[in-house]
GROMACS .gro file of C-alpha atoms in nm:
model
  390
    1MET     CA    1  -0.007  -0.006  -0.004
    2LEU     CA    2   0.279   0.237   0.105
    3SER     CA    3   0.475   0.151  -0.214
    4ILE     CA    4   0.164   0.236  -0.424
    5VAL     CA    5   0.130   0.576  -0.244
    6LEU     CA    6   0.503   0.648  -0.297
    7GLU     CA    7   0.485   0.538  -0.655
    8ASN     CA    8   0.181   0.765  -0.711
    9MET     CA    9   0.358   1.049  -0.537
   10GLY     CA   10   0.655   0.990  -0.753
   11SER     CA   11   0.448   1.003  -1.071
   12LEU     CA   12   0.267   1.308  -0.944
   13CYS     CA   13   0.598   1.486  -0.875
   14SER     CA   14   0.716   1.396  -1.230
   15LYS     CA   15   0.387   1.525  -1.374
   16ASN     CA   16   0.419   1.839  -1.166
   17GLN     CA   17   0.775   1.881  -1.295
   18HIS     CA   18   0.652   1.822  -1.651
   19TYR     CA   19   0.371   2.078  -1.603
   20ASN     CA   20   0.615   2.330  -1.451
   21GLU     CA   21   0.850   2.293  -1.751
   22ALA     CA   22   0.564   2.345  -1.994
   23ASP     CA   23   0.446   2.640  -1.794
   24ASN     CA   24   0.791   2.795  -1.790
   25GLU     CA   25   0.832   2.733  -2.161
   26GLU     CA   26   0.484   2.894  -2.227
   27ASN     CA   27   0.574   3.194  -1.999
   28ALA     CA   28   0.895   3.234  -2.177
   29GLN     CA   29   0.712   3.233  -2.517
   30THR     CA   30   0.457   3.486  -2.385
   31ALA     CA   31   0.735   3.716  -2.254
   32GLU     CA   32   0.908   3.691  -2.586
   33ILE     CA   33   0.587   3.779  -2.772
   34GLU     CA   34   0.522   4.073  -2.534
   35ARG     CA   35   0.888   4.188  -2.580
   36ARG     CA   36   0.847   4.186  -2.959
   37ILE     CA   37   0.513   4.363  -2.940
   38GLU     CA   38   0.667   4.628  -2.721
   39GLN     CA   39   0.969   4.663  -2.958
   40GLU     CA   40   0.734   4.688  -3.260
   41THR     CA   41   0.513   4.939  -3.083
   42LYS     CA   42   0.823   5.152  -3.001
   43ALA     CA   43   0.928   5.122  -3.369
   44GLU     CA   44   0.580   5.216  -3.492
   45LYS     CA   45   0.606   5.533  -3.282
   46HIS     CA   46   0.895   5.646  -3.518
   47ILE     CA   47   0.690   5.570  -3.830
   48GLN     CA   48   0.508   5.875  -3.973
   49LYS     CA   49   0.218   5.754  -4.183
   50LEU     CA   50   0.171   5.967  -4.492
   51LEU     CA   51  -0.137   5.939  -4.728
   52LEU     CA   52  -0.096   6.057  -5.081
   53LEU     CA   53  -0.436   6.172  -5.209
   54GLY     CA   54  -0.567   6.364  -5.510
   55ALA     CA   55  -0.797   6.325  -5.811
   56GLY     CA   56  -0.695   6.118  -6.110
   57GLU     CA   57  -0.415   6.263  -6.335
   58SER     CA   58  -0.293   6.501  -6.049
   59GLY     CA   59   0.061   6.361  -6.062
   60LYS     CA   60   0.066   6.196  -5.724
   61SER     CA   61   0.185   5.857  -5.857
   62THR     CA   62   0.477   6.046  -6.015
   63ILE     CA   63   0.551   6.198  -5.673
   64PHE     CA   64   0.541   5.838  -5.538
   65LYS     CA   65   0.789   5.725  -5.795
   66GLN     CA   66   1.021   6.021  -5.718
   67ILE     CA   67   1.027   5.937  -5.348
   68LYS     CA   68   1.122   5.582  -5.438
   69LEU     CA   69   1.411   5.708  -5.652
   70LEU     CA   70   1.517   5.963  -5.394
   71PHE     CA   71   1.489   5.777  -5.071
   72GLN     CA   72   1.495   5.410  -5.159
   73THR     CA   73   1.717   5.206  -5.395
   74GLY     CA   74   1.515   5.324  -5.694
   75PHE     CA   75   1.415   5.074  -5.964
   76ASP     CA   76   1.615   4.756  -6.027
   77ASP     CA   77   1.654   4.610  -6.381
   78ALA     CA   78   1.343   4.388  -6.347
   79GLU     CA   79   1.132   4.681  -6.241
   80LEU     CA   80   1.267   4.905  -6.534
   81LYS     CA   81   1.198   4.627  -6.780
   82SER     CA   82   0.841   4.586  -6.640
   83TYR     CA   83   0.767   4.938  -6.763
   84ILE     CA   84   0.857   4.860  -7.134
   85SER     CA   85   0.504   4.733  -7.198
   86VAL     CA   86   0.347   5.028  -7.012
   87ILE     CA   87   0.552   5.282  -7.215
   88HIS     CA   88   0.466   5.113  -7.546
   89ALA     CA   89   0.104   5.112  -7.443
   90ASN     CA   90   0.129   5.496  -7.367
   91VAL     CA   91   0.260   5.547  -7.725
   92TYR     CA   92  -0.018   5.350  -7.891
   93GLN     CA   93  -0.287   5.506  -7.677
   94THR     CA   94  -0.160   5.854  -7.745
   95ILE     CA   95  -0.143   5.826  -8.124
   96LYS     CA   96  -0.493   5.674  -8.121
   97ILE     CA   97  -0.634   5.964  -7.921
   98LEU     CA   98  -0.466   6.214  -8.157
   99TYR     CA   99  -0.579   6.042  -8.473
  100ASP     CA  100  -0.938   5.991  -8.367
  101GLY     CA  101  -0.952   6.346  -8.226
  102SER     CA  102  -0.823   6.484  -8.556
  103LYS     CA  103  -1.103   6.297  -8.746
  104GLU     CA  104  -1.368   6.435  -8.502
  105LEU     CA  105  -1.232   6.799  -8.528
  106ALA     CA  106  -1.218   6.762  -8.919
  107GLN     CA  107  -1.595   6.739  -8.927
  108ASN     CA  108  -1.612   7.115  -8.837
  109ASP     CA  109  -1.281   7.229  -8.978
  110SER     CA  110  -1.155   7.000  -9.257
  111GLU     CA  111  -0.894   7.249  -9.372
  112THR     CA  112  -0.700   7.247  -9.043
  113TYR     CA  113  -0.757   6.892  -8.921
  114GLU     CA  114  -0.785   6.681  -9.240
  115ILE     CA  115  -0.521   6.417  -9.273
  116SER     CA  116  -0.366   6.312  -9.611
  117SER     CA  117  -0.487   5.980  -9.764
  118GLU     CA  118  -0.143   5.824  -9.705
  119ASN     CA  119  -0.146   5.913  -9.336
  120GLN     CA  120  -0.511   5.810  -9.299
  121GLU     CA  121  -0.415   5.458  -9.387
  122ILE     CA  122  -0.137   5.466  -9.121
  123GLY     CA  123  -0.377   5.632  -8.877
  124GLU     CA  124  -0.647   5.367  -8.919
  125LYS     CA  125  -0.394   5.094  -8.862
  126LEU     CA  126  -0.256   5.255  -8.541
  127SER     CA  127  -0.595   5.341  -8.418
  128LYS     CA  128  -0.694   4.973  -8.425
  129ILE     CA  129  -0.369   4.885  -8.239
  130GLY     CA  130  -0.437   5.158  -7.983
  131GLY     CA  131  -0.789   5.007  -7.924
  132ARG     CA  132  -0.667   4.665  -7.845
  133LEU     CA  133  -0.614   4.527  -7.489
  134ASP     CA  134  -0.287   4.362  -7.587
  135TYR     CA  135  -0.034   4.585  -7.753
  136PRO     CA  136   0.247   4.466  -7.976
  137CYS     CA  137   0.606   4.548  -7.888
  138LEU     CA  138   0.711   4.869  -8.045
  139THR     CA  139   0.924   4.796  -8.362
  140LYS     CA  140   1.126   5.029  -8.567
  141GLU     CA  141   0.881   5.009  -8.847
  142LEU     CA  142   0.588   5.091  -8.623
  143ALA     CA  143   0.778   5.371  -8.456
  144GLN     CA  144   0.853   5.524  -8.795
  145GLU     CA  145   0.479   5.520  -8.882
  146ILE     CA  146   0.387   5.672  -8.555
  147GLU     CA  147   0.656   5.938  -8.603
  148THR     CA  148   0.524   6.020  -8.949
  149LEU     CA  149   0.170   6.058  -8.824
  150TRP     CA  150   0.281   6.253  -8.520
  151LYS     CA  151   0.460   6.513  -8.739
  152ALA     CA  152   0.155   6.560  -8.971
  153ALA     CA  153   0.026   6.919  -8.945
  154ALA     CA  154  -0.324   6.810  -8.860
  155ILE     CA  155  -0.202   6.588  -8.563
  156GLN     CA  156   0.011   6.874  -8.434
  157GLU     CA  157  -0.298   7.106  -8.456
  158THR     CA  158  -0.496   6.838  -8.277
  159TYR     CA  159  -0.227   6.803  -8.010
  160THR     CA  160  -0.264   7.180  -7.929
  161ARG     CA  161  -0.637   7.104  -7.854
  162GLY     CA  162  -0.529   6.825  -7.617
  163ASN     CA  163  -0.716   6.968  -7.315
  164GLY     CA  164  -1.054   6.841  -7.455
  165LEU     CA  165  -0.915   6.507  -7.575
  166GLN     CA  166  -0.758   6.339  -7.270
  167VAL     CA  167  -0.410   6.351  -7.426
  168PRO     CA  168  -0.168   6.236  -7.159
  169ASP     CA  169   0.106   6.468  -7.033
  170CYS     CA  170   0.370   6.215  -7.153
  171ALA     CA  171   0.267   6.252  -7.514
  172ASN     CA  172   0.542   6.491  -7.643
  173TYR     CA  173   0.815   6.324  -7.438
  174PHE     CA  174   0.759   5.970  -7.576
  175MET     CA  175   0.690   6.093  -7.932
  176GLU     CA  176   1.018   6.271  -7.934
  177ASN     CA  177   1.200   5.947  -7.816
  178LEU     CA  178   1.027   5.696  -8.047
  179GLN     CA  179   1.332   5.548  -8.213
  180ARG     CA  180   1.504   5.481  -7.871
  181LEU     CA  181   1.181   5.330  -7.729
  182ALA     CA  182   1.167   5.093  -8.026
  183ASP     CA  183   1.521   4.969  -7.990
  184THR     CA  184   1.542   4.576  -7.951
  185ASN     CA  185   1.761   4.626  -7.639
  186TYR     CA  186   1.556   4.908  -7.494
  187ILE     CA  187   1.554   4.938  -7.114
  188PRO     CA  188   1.354   5.236  -6.975
  189THR     CA  189   1.555   5.505  -6.810
  190LYS     CA  190   1.449   5.659  -6.467
  191GLU     CA  191   1.303   5.952  -6.664
  192ASP     CA  192   1.102   5.720  -6.886
  193VAL     CA  193   0.959   5.559  -6.582
  194LEU     CA  194   0.855   5.893  -6.433
  195TYR     CA  195   0.685   5.991  -6.757
  196ALA     CA  196   0.512   5.645  -6.786
  197ARG     CA  197   0.138   5.672  -6.727
  198VAL     CA  198  -0.030   5.374  -6.557
  199ARG     CA  199  -0.356   5.423  -6.360
  200THR     CA  200  -0.314   5.347  -5.995
  201THR     CA  201  -0.563   5.084  -5.872
  202GLY     CA  202  -0.583   4.979  -5.512
  203VAL     CA  203  -0.316   5.085  -5.265
  204VAL     CA  204   0.061   5.083  -5.295
  205GLU     CA  205   0.310   5.170  -5.022
  206ILE     CA  206   0.670   5.223  -4.947
  207GLN     CA  207   0.866   5.276  -4.628
  208PHE     CA  208   1.172   5.486  -4.617
  209SER     CA  209   1.396   5.716  -4.409
  210PRO     CA  210   1.496   6.057  -4.540
  211VAL     CA  211   1.857   6.088  -4.659
  212GLY     CA  212   2.125   6.311  -4.504
  213GLU     CA  213   2.133   6.439  -4.151
  214ASN     CA  214   1.768   6.346  -4.093
  215LYS     CA  215   1.873   5.978  -4.052
  216LYS     CA  216   2.002   6.061  -3.707
  217SER     CA  217   1.652   6.153  -3.600
  218GLY     CA  218   1.531   5.801  -3.658
  219GLU     CA  219   1.228   5.930  -3.858
  220VAL     CA  220   1.076   5.666  -4.079
  221TYR     CA  221   0.798   5.742  -4.320
  222ARG     CA  222   0.537   5.507  -4.468
  223LEU     CA  223   0.384   5.655  -4.781
  224PHE     CA  224   0.063   5.518  -4.924
  225ASP     CA  225  -0.052   5.597  -5.281
  226VAL     CA  226  -0.410   5.521  -5.372
  227GLY     CA  227  -0.605   5.533  -5.699
  228GLY     CA  228  -0.745   5.876  -5.776
  229GLN     CA  229  -1.037   5.781  -5.994
  230ARG     CA  230  -1.383   5.801  -5.836
  231ASN     CA  231  -1.432   5.420  -5.834
  232GLU     CA  232  -1.101   5.378  -5.650
  233ARG     CA  233  -1.182   5.614  -5.356
  234ARG     CA  234  -1.387   5.367  -5.155
  235LYS     CA  235  -1.062   5.176  -5.104
  236TRP     CA  236  -0.913   5.474  -4.916
  237ILE     CA  237  -1.138   5.457  -4.610
  238HIS     CA  238  -0.944   5.197  -4.414
  239LEU     CA  239  -0.624   5.402  -4.453
  240PHE     CA  240  -0.760   5.706  -4.285
  241GLU     CA  241  -0.688   5.611  -3.922
  242GLY     CA  242  -0.361   5.715  -3.759
  243VAL     CA  243  -0.238   5.922  -4.049
  244THR     CA  244   0.038   6.176  -3.960
  245ALA     CA  245  -0.021   6.394  -4.268
  246VAL     CA  246  -0.214   6.394  -4.589
  247ILE     CA  247  -0.018   6.504  -4.899
  248PHE     CA  248  -0.289   6.621  -5.129
  249CYS     CA  249  -0.190   6.668  -5.501
  250ALA     CA  250  -0.383   6.922  -5.704
  251ALA     CA  251  -0.270   6.971  -6.069
  252VAL     CA  252  -0.287   7.346  -6.120
  253SER     CA  253  -0.272   7.294  -6.496
  254ASP     CA  254  -0.598   7.104  -6.513
  255TYR     CA  255  -0.829   7.406  -6.483
  256ASP     CA  256  -0.942   7.366  -6.851
  257GLN     CA  257  -0.963   6.991  -6.868
  258THR     CA  258  -1.230   6.732  -6.804
  259LEU     CA  259  -1.224   6.402  -6.601
  260PHE     CA  260  -1.110   6.087  -6.770
  261GLU     CA  261  -1.409   5.903  -6.625
  262ASP     CA  262  -1.658   6.187  -6.669
  263GLU     CA  263  -1.608   6.427  -6.956
  264SER     CA  264  -1.887   6.656  -6.841
  265LYS     CA  265  -1.688   6.737  -6.524
  266ASN     CA  266  -1.406   6.991  -6.500
  267ARG     CA  267  -1.099   6.841  -6.335
  268MET     CA  268  -1.032   7.144  -6.117
  269MET     CA  269  -1.395   7.150  -5.989
  270GLU     CA  270  -1.352   6.773  -5.909
  271THR     CA  271  -1.023   6.849  -5.722
  272LYS     CA  272  -1.191   7.126  -5.527
  273GLU     CA  273  -1.484   6.904  -5.417
  274LEU     CA  274  -1.249   6.616  -5.328
  275PHE     CA  275  -1.019   6.842  -5.122
  276ASP     CA  276  -1.325   6.983  -4.941
  277TRP     CA  277  -1.458   6.636  -4.863
  278VAL     CA  278  -1.113   6.511  -4.733
  279LEU     CA  279  -1.067   6.818  -4.510
  280LYS     CA  280  -1.406   6.740  -4.345
  281GLN     CA  281  -1.332   6.377  -4.256
  282PRO     CA  282  -1.353   6.329  -3.870
  283CYS     CA  283  -1.035   6.111  -3.873
  284PHE     CA  284  -0.830   6.398  -3.988
  285GLU     CA  285  -0.918   6.623  -3.695
  286LYS     CA  286  -0.549   6.657  -3.593
  287THR     CA  287  -0.385   6.553  -3.922
  288SER     CA  288  -0.135   6.786  -4.090
  289PHE     CA  289  -0.215   6.879  -4.448
  290MET     CA  290   0.052   6.935  -4.717
  291LEU     CA  291  -0.103   7.062  -5.042
  292PHE     CA  292   0.113   7.013  -5.348
  293LEU     CA  293   0.000   7.247  -5.624
  294ASN     CA  294   0.152   7.026  -5.889
  295LYS     CA  295   0.225   7.044  -6.266
  296PHE     CA  296   0.344   7.407  -6.233
  297ASP     CA  297   0.570   7.354  -6.546
  298ILE     CA  298   0.255   7.287  -6.760
  299PHE     CA  299   0.061   7.565  -6.586
  300GLU     CA  300   0.318   7.838  -6.662
  301LYS     CA  301   0.302   7.757  -7.034
  302LYS     CA  302  -0.076   7.718  -7.048
  303VAL     CA  303  -0.195   8.015  -6.846
  304LEU     CA  304  -0.063   8.266  -7.096
  305LYS     CA  305  -0.266   8.094  -7.375
  306VAL     CA  306  -0.582   7.965  -7.195
  307PRO     CA  307  -0.760   8.215  -6.953
  308LEU     CA  308  -0.772   8.095  -6.598
  309ASN     CA  309  -1.139   8.198  -6.577
  310VAL     CA  310  -1.256   7.924  -6.809
  311CYS     CA  311  -1.286   7.722  -6.490
  312GLU     CA  312  -1.601   7.804  -6.291
  313TRP     CA  313  -1.413   7.829  -5.959
  314PHE     CA  314  -1.177   8.094  -6.110
  315LYS     CA  315  -1.440   8.288  -6.300
  316ASP     CA  316  -1.363   8.607  -6.102
  317TYR     CA  317  -0.999   8.604  -6.212
  318GLN     CA  318  -0.873   8.912  -6.384
  319PRO     CA  319  -0.537   8.916  -6.570
  320VAL     CA  320  -0.319   9.213  -6.471
  321SER     CA  321   0.001   9.171  -6.659
  322THR     CA  322   0.186   8.971  -6.918
  323GLY     CA  323   0.475   8.708  -6.917
  324LYS     CA  324   0.631   8.592  -6.591
  325GLN     CA  325   0.448   8.850  -6.382
  326GLU     CA  326   0.111   8.719  -6.514
  327ILE     CA  327   0.213   8.359  -6.444
  328GLU     CA  328   0.295   8.445  -6.077
  329HIS     CA  329  -0.028   8.650  -6.050
  330ALA     CA  330  -0.235   8.362  -6.177
  331TYR     CA  331  -0.060   8.101  -5.953
  332GLU     CA  332  -0.108   8.320  -5.642
  333PHE     CA  333  -0.478   8.351  -5.727
  334VAL     CA  334  -0.514   7.977  -5.745
  335LYS     CA  335  -0.318   7.937  -5.425
  336LYS     CA  336  -0.534   8.179  -5.247
  337LYS     CA  337  -0.853   7.993  -5.369
  338PHE     CA  338  -0.715   7.671  -5.202
  339GLU     CA  339  -0.628   7.858  -4.884
  340GLU     CA  340  -0.982   8.000  -4.862
  341LEU     CA  341  -1.123   7.657  -4.927
  342TYR     CA  342  -0.913   7.512  -4.651
  343PHE     CA  343  -1.022   7.767  -4.381
  344GLN     CA  344  -1.383   7.750  -4.494
  345SER     CA  345  -1.379   7.367  -4.451
  346THR     CA  346  -1.187   7.364  -4.124
  347THR     CA  347  -1.398   7.393  -3.814
  348PRO     CA  348  -1.277   7.590  -3.515
  349ASP     CA  349  -1.168   7.279  -3.320
  350ARG     CA  350  -0.923   7.188  -3.611
  351VAL     CA  351  -0.755   7.523  -3.660
  352ASP     CA  352  -0.441   7.412  -3.484
  353ARG     CA  353  -0.354   7.141  -3.747
  354VAL     CA  354  -0.063   7.217  -3.974
  355PHE     CA  355  -0.142   7.341  -4.328
  356LYS     CA  356   0.132   7.408  -4.580
  357ILE     CA  357   0.121   7.474  -4.958
  358TYR     CA  358   0.405   7.376  -5.191
  359ARG     CA  359   0.454   7.457  -5.561
  360THR     CA  360   0.558   7.131  -5.728
  361THR     CA  361   0.653   6.978  -6.056
  362ALA     CA  362   0.651   6.602  -6.001
  363LEU     CA  363   0.898   6.538  -6.284
  364ASP     CA  364   1.161   6.770  -6.134
  365GLN     CA  365   1.354   6.548  -5.900
  366LYS     CA  366   1.558   6.840  -5.736
  367LEU     CA  367   1.232   7.022  -5.664
  368VAL     CA  368   1.062   6.717  -5.520
  369LYS     CA  369   1.365   6.648  -5.296
  370LYS     CA  370   1.369   7.010  -5.177
  371THR     CA  371   0.992   7.006  -5.117
  372PHE     CA  372   1.002   6.674  -4.920
  373LYS     CA  373   1.280   6.814  -4.707
  374LEU     CA  374   1.053   7.100  -4.612
  375VAL     CA  375   0.768   6.854  -4.543
  376ASP     CA  376   1.003   6.647  -4.327
  377GLU     CA  377   1.115   6.958  -4.125
  378THR     CA  378   0.756   7.068  -4.074
  379LEU     CA  379   0.643   6.725  -3.945
  380ARG     CA  380   0.948   6.686  -3.718
  381ARG     CA  381   0.883   7.034  -3.568
  382ARG     CA  382   0.519   6.936  -3.516
  383ASN     CA  383   0.619   6.618  -3.340
  384LEU     CA  384   0.855   6.808  -3.112
  385PHE     CA  385   0.585   7.061  -3.030
  386GLU     CA  386   0.330   6.792  -2.948
  387ALA     CA  387   0.589   6.624  -2.725
  388GLY     CA  388   0.638   6.955  -2.541
  389LEU     CA  389   1.005   6.984  -2.660
  390LEU     CA  390   0.953   7.297  -2.853
   0.00000   0.00000   0.00000
């Protein structure tokens, strides 16, 4: 009997020892998980979440690519090669838009927009290619035909009317580089990638640290780019929480253009309404706003030819000068309109949030770098202020 009790006590002790070991192991695992969570939470505190917003064609995806080039490793060979089909598609889409647009305009003004019979044959062929879902690789022969059509007087006249035809901003750049793009060993340059137009769908993100002395501060940014077209905006909602700053891109040159997805709607009016809506979102109560008035390079050429007051929002604009002075006057007018909209859409309990406006040209790498440095300084100063260190 005693031996049975001792035996049972022995087995009980060994079981307890086994349970204790299991408990210790479980506790150690729990402690390790908690330690990692704590580490990640600390790391997250250093991450500034930036949301890149704007209507379609505002240039925000080009800003995103510039940030990748400036503060990350840029594009490797595989990524560069992946843009070949995109760039070739841009070329075919552009020549189709111009040829079809020329035919449409010729109905009212055949003298200016009528294309020669020889070029018509080329145009019909290229228009069919441009309407396909699968584009052929750009060959030297096709590039020559596209170049011939591009240089036709009627097509050049149509190009000057591009604001009403959805002609992409990359048109002239790619048309001037056709032979290089058609080379059998063609690999896109960084500049080609920046000009390449591919509609953003869904959400893409990159995480990076600014270069130079700012690395010492330990600041890390996570930048999210989302589709700008109307049907993409529902995907934004889940990104709104915990945002440090919204970088809102508005293309100042779009005041005479219509939306890709709704040709009855002026792009600038759409941008105005979108900016107003974003400003009023409850989750942005304390969020900093960085407004990028983008595509200034296009704006400064256009505003001397196309009156600013063709846009309903700018109907009270009065030109006062010519040349560079007029460009600056027009830009300041647009800037003031956005400032007024910001303060009209900002309730009294939100007036302490940071609001800055920057003049940008997304294709200008030096300017984007300088602009982002200013954004970085503003956000770091804001963080110090909130921490009571400033």
